mmCIF file with all atom_site columns, C-alpha atoms in Angstrom:
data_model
loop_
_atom_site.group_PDB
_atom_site.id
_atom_site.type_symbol
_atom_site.label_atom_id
_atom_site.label_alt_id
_atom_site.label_comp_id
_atom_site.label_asym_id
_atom_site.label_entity_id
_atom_site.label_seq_id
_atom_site.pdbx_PDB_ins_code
_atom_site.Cartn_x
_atom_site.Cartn_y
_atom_site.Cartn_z
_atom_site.occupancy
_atom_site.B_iso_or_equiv
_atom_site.pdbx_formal_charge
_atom_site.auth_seq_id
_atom_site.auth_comp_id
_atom_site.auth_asym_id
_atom_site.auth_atom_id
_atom_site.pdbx_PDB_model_num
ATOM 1  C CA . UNK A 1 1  ? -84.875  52.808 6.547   1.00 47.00 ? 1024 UNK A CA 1
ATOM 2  C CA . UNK A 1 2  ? -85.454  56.497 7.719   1.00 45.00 ? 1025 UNK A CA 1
ATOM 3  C CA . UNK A 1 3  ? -87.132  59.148 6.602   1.00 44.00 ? 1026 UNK A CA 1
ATOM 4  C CA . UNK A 1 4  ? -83.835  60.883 5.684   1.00 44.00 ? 1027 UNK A CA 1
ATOM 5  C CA . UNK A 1 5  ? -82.432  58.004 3.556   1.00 50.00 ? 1028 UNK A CA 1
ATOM 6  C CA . UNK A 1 6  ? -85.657  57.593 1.797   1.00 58.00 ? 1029 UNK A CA 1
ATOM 7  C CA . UNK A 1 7  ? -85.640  61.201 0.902   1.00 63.00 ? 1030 UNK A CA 1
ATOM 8  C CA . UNK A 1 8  ? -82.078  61.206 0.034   1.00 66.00 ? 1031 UNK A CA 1
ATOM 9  C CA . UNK A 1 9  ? -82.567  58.146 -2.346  1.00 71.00 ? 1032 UNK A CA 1
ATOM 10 C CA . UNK A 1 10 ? -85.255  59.817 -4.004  1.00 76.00 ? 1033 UNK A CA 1
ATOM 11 C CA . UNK A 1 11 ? -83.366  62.987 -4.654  1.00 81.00 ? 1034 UNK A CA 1
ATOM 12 C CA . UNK A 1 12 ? -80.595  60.694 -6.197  1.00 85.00 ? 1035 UNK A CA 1
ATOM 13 C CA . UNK A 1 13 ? -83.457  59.248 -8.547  1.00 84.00 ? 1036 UNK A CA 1
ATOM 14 C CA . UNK A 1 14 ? -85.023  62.720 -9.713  1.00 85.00 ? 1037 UNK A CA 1
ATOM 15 C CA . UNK A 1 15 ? -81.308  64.137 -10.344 1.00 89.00 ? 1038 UNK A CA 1
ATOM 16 C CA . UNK A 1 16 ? -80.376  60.778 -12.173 1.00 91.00 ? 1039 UNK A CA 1
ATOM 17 C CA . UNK A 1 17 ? -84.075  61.476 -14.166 1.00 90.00 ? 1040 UNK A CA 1
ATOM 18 C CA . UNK A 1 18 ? -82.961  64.746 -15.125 1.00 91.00 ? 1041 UNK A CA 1
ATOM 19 C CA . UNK A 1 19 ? -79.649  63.867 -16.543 1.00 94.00 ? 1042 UNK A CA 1
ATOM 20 C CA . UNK A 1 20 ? -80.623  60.816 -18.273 1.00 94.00 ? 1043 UNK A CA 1
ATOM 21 C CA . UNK A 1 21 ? -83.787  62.817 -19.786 1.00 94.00 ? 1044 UNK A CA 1
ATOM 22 C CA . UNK A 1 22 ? -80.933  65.499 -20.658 1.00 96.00 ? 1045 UNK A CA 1
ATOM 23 C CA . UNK A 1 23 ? -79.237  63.205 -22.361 1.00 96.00 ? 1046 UNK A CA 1
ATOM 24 C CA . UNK A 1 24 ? -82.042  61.453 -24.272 1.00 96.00 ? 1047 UNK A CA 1
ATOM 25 C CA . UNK A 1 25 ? -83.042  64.796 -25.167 1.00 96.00 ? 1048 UNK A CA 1
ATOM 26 C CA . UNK A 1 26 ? -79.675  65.499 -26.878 1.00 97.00 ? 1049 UNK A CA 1
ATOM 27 C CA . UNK A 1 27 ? -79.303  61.989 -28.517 1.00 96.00 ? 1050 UNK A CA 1
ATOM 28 C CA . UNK A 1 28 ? -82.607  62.572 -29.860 1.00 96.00 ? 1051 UNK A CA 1
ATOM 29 C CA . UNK A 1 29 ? -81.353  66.475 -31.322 1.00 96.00 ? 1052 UNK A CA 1
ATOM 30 C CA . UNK A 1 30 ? -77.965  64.670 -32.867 1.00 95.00 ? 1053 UNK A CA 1
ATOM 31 C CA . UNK A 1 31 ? -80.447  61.905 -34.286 1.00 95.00 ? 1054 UNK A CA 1
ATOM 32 C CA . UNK A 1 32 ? -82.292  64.750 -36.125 1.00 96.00 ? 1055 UNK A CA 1
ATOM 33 C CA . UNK A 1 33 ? -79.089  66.625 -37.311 1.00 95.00 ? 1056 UNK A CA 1
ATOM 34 C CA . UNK A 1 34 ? -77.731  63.142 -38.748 1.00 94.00 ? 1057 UNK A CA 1
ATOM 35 C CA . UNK A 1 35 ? -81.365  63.057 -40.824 1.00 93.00 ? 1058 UNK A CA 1
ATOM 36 C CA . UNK A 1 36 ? -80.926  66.417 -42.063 1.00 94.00 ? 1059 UNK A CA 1
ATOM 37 C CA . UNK A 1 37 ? -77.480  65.443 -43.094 1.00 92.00 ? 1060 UNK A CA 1
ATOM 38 C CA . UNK A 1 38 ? -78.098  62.433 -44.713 1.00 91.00 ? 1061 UNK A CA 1
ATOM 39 C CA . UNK A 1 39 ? -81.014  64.421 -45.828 1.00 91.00 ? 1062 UNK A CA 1
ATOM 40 C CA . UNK A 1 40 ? -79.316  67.146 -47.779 1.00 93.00 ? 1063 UNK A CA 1
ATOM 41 C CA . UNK A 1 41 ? -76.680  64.685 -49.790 1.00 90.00 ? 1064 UNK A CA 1
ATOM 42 C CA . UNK A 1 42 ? -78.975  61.641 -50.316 1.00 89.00 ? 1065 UNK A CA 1
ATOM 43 C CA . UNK A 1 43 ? -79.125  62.698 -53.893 1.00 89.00 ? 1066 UNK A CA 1
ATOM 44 C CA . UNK A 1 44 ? -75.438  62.454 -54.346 1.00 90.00 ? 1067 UNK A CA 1
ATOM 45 C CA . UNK A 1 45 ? -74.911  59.238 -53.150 1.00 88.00 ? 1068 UNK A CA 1
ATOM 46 C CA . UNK A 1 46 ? -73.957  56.665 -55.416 1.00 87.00 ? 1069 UNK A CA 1
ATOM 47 C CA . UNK A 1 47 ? -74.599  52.515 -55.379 1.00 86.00 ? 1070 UNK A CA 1
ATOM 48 C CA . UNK A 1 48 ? -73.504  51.101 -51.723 1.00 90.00 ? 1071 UNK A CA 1
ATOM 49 C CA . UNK A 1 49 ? -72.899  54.096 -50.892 1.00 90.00 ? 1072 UNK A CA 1
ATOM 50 C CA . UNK A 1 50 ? -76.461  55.413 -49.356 1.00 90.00 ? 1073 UNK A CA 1
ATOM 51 C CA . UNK A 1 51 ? -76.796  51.468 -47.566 1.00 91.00 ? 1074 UNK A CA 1
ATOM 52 C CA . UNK A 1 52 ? -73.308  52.087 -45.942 1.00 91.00 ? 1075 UNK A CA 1
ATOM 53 C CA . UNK A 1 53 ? -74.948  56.072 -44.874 1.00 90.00 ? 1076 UNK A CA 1
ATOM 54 C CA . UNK A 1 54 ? -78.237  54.216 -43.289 1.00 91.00 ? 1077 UNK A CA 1
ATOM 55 C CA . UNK A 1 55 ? -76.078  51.477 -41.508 1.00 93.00 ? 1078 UNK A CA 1
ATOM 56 C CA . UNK A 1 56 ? -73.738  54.990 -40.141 1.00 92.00 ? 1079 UNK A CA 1
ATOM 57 C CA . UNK A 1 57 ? -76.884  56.788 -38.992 1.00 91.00 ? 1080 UNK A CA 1
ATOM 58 C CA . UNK A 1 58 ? -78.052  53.270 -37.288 1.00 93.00 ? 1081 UNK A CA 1
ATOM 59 C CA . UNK A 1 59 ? -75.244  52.872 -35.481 1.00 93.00 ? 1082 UNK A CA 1
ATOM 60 C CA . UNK A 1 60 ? -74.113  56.516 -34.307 1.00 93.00 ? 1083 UNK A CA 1
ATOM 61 C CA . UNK A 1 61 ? -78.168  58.031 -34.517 1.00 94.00 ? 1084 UNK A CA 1
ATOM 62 C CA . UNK A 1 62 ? -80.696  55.706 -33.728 1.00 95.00 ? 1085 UNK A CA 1
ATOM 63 C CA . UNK A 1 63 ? -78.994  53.552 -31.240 1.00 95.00 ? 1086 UNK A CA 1
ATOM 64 C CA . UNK A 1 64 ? -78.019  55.796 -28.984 1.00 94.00 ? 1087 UNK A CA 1
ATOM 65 C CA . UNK A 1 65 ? -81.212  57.923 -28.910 1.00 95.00 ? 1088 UNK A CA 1
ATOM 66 C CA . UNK A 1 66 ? -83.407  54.482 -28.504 1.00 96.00 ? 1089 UNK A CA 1
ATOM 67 C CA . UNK A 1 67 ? -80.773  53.290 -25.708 1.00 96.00 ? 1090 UNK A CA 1
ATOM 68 C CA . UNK A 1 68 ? -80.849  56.584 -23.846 1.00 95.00 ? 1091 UNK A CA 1
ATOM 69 C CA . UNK A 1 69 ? -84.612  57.234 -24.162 1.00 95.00 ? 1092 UNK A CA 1
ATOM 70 C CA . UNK A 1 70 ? -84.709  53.350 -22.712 1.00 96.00 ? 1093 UNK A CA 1
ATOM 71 C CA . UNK A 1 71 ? -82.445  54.237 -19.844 1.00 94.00 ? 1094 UNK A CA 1
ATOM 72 C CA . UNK A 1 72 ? -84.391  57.370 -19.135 1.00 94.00 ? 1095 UNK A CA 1
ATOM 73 C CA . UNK A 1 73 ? -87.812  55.942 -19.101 1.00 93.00 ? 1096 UNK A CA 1
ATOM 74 C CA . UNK A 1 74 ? -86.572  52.612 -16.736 1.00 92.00 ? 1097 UNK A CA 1
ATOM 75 C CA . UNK A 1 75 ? -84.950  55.232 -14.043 1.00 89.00 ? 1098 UNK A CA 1
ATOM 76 C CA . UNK A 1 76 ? -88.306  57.611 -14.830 1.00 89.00 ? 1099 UNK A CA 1
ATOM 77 C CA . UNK A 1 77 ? -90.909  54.230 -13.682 1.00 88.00 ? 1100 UNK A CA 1
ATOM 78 C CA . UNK A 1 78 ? -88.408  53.637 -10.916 1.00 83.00 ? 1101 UNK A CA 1
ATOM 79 C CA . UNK A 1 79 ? -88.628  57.307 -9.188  1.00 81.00 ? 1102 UNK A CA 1
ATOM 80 C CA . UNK A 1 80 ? -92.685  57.630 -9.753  1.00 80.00 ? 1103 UNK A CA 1
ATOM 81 C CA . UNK A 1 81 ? -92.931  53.759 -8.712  1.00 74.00 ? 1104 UNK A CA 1
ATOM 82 C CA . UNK A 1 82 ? -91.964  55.066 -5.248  1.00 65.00 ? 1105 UNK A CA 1
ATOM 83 C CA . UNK A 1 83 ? -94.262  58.348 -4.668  1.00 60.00 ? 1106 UNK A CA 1
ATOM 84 C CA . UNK A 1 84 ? -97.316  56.767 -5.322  1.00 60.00 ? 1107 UNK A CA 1
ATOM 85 C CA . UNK A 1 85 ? -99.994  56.285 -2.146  1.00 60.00 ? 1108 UNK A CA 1
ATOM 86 C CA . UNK A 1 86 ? -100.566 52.357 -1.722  1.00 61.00 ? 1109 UNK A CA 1
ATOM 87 C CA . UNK A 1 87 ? -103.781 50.797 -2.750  1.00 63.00 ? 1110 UNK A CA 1
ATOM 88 C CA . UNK A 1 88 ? -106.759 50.377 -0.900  1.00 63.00 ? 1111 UNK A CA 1
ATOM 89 C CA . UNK A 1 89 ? -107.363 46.539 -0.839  1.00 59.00 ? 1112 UNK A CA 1
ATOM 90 C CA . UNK A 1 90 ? -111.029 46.981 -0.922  1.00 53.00 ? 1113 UNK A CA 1
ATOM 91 C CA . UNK A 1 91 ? -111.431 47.053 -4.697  1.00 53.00 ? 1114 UNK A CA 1
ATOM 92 C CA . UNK A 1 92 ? -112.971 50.254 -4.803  1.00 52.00 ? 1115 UNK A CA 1
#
């Protein structure tokens, strides 16, 4: 591989960072605004009704925001993997 293509590449992986750490980063603000939410009316739920508001913020809040944070670290190791200087194989 060339020089070229191995910089390209890499400039894929540090754009494809950013977005996915933009994304996180915005699954992690609607995450917060869903607590503050659920926050502010706890008090008025009623019986089932604050179980069926946790299982809601599971599936819309916390998934996402864990998935995305997931996705963004894995493409994160990937692009640093790369820039690092090879070991020396003397041990010191």
């Amino acid at each position: 591989m060339s020089t070229t293509e191995t910089r390209g590449g890499r400039r894929v992986v540090q754009v494809l960072s950013w977005v996915l750490g933009a994304i996180a980063a915005a699954a992690t603000l609607w995450l917060l605004f869903l607590l503050l939410v659920i926050a502010s009316e706890w008090s008025g739920y009623v019986g089932h009704e604050s179980s069926t508001a946790l299982a809601i913020l599971a599936t819309v809040g916390v998934v996402p925001a864990v998935l995305a944070w997931i996705g963004f670290a894995i493409v994160r190791i990937l692009a640093r993997r790369g820039t690092r200087p090879p070991a020396d194989g003397d041990g010191a």
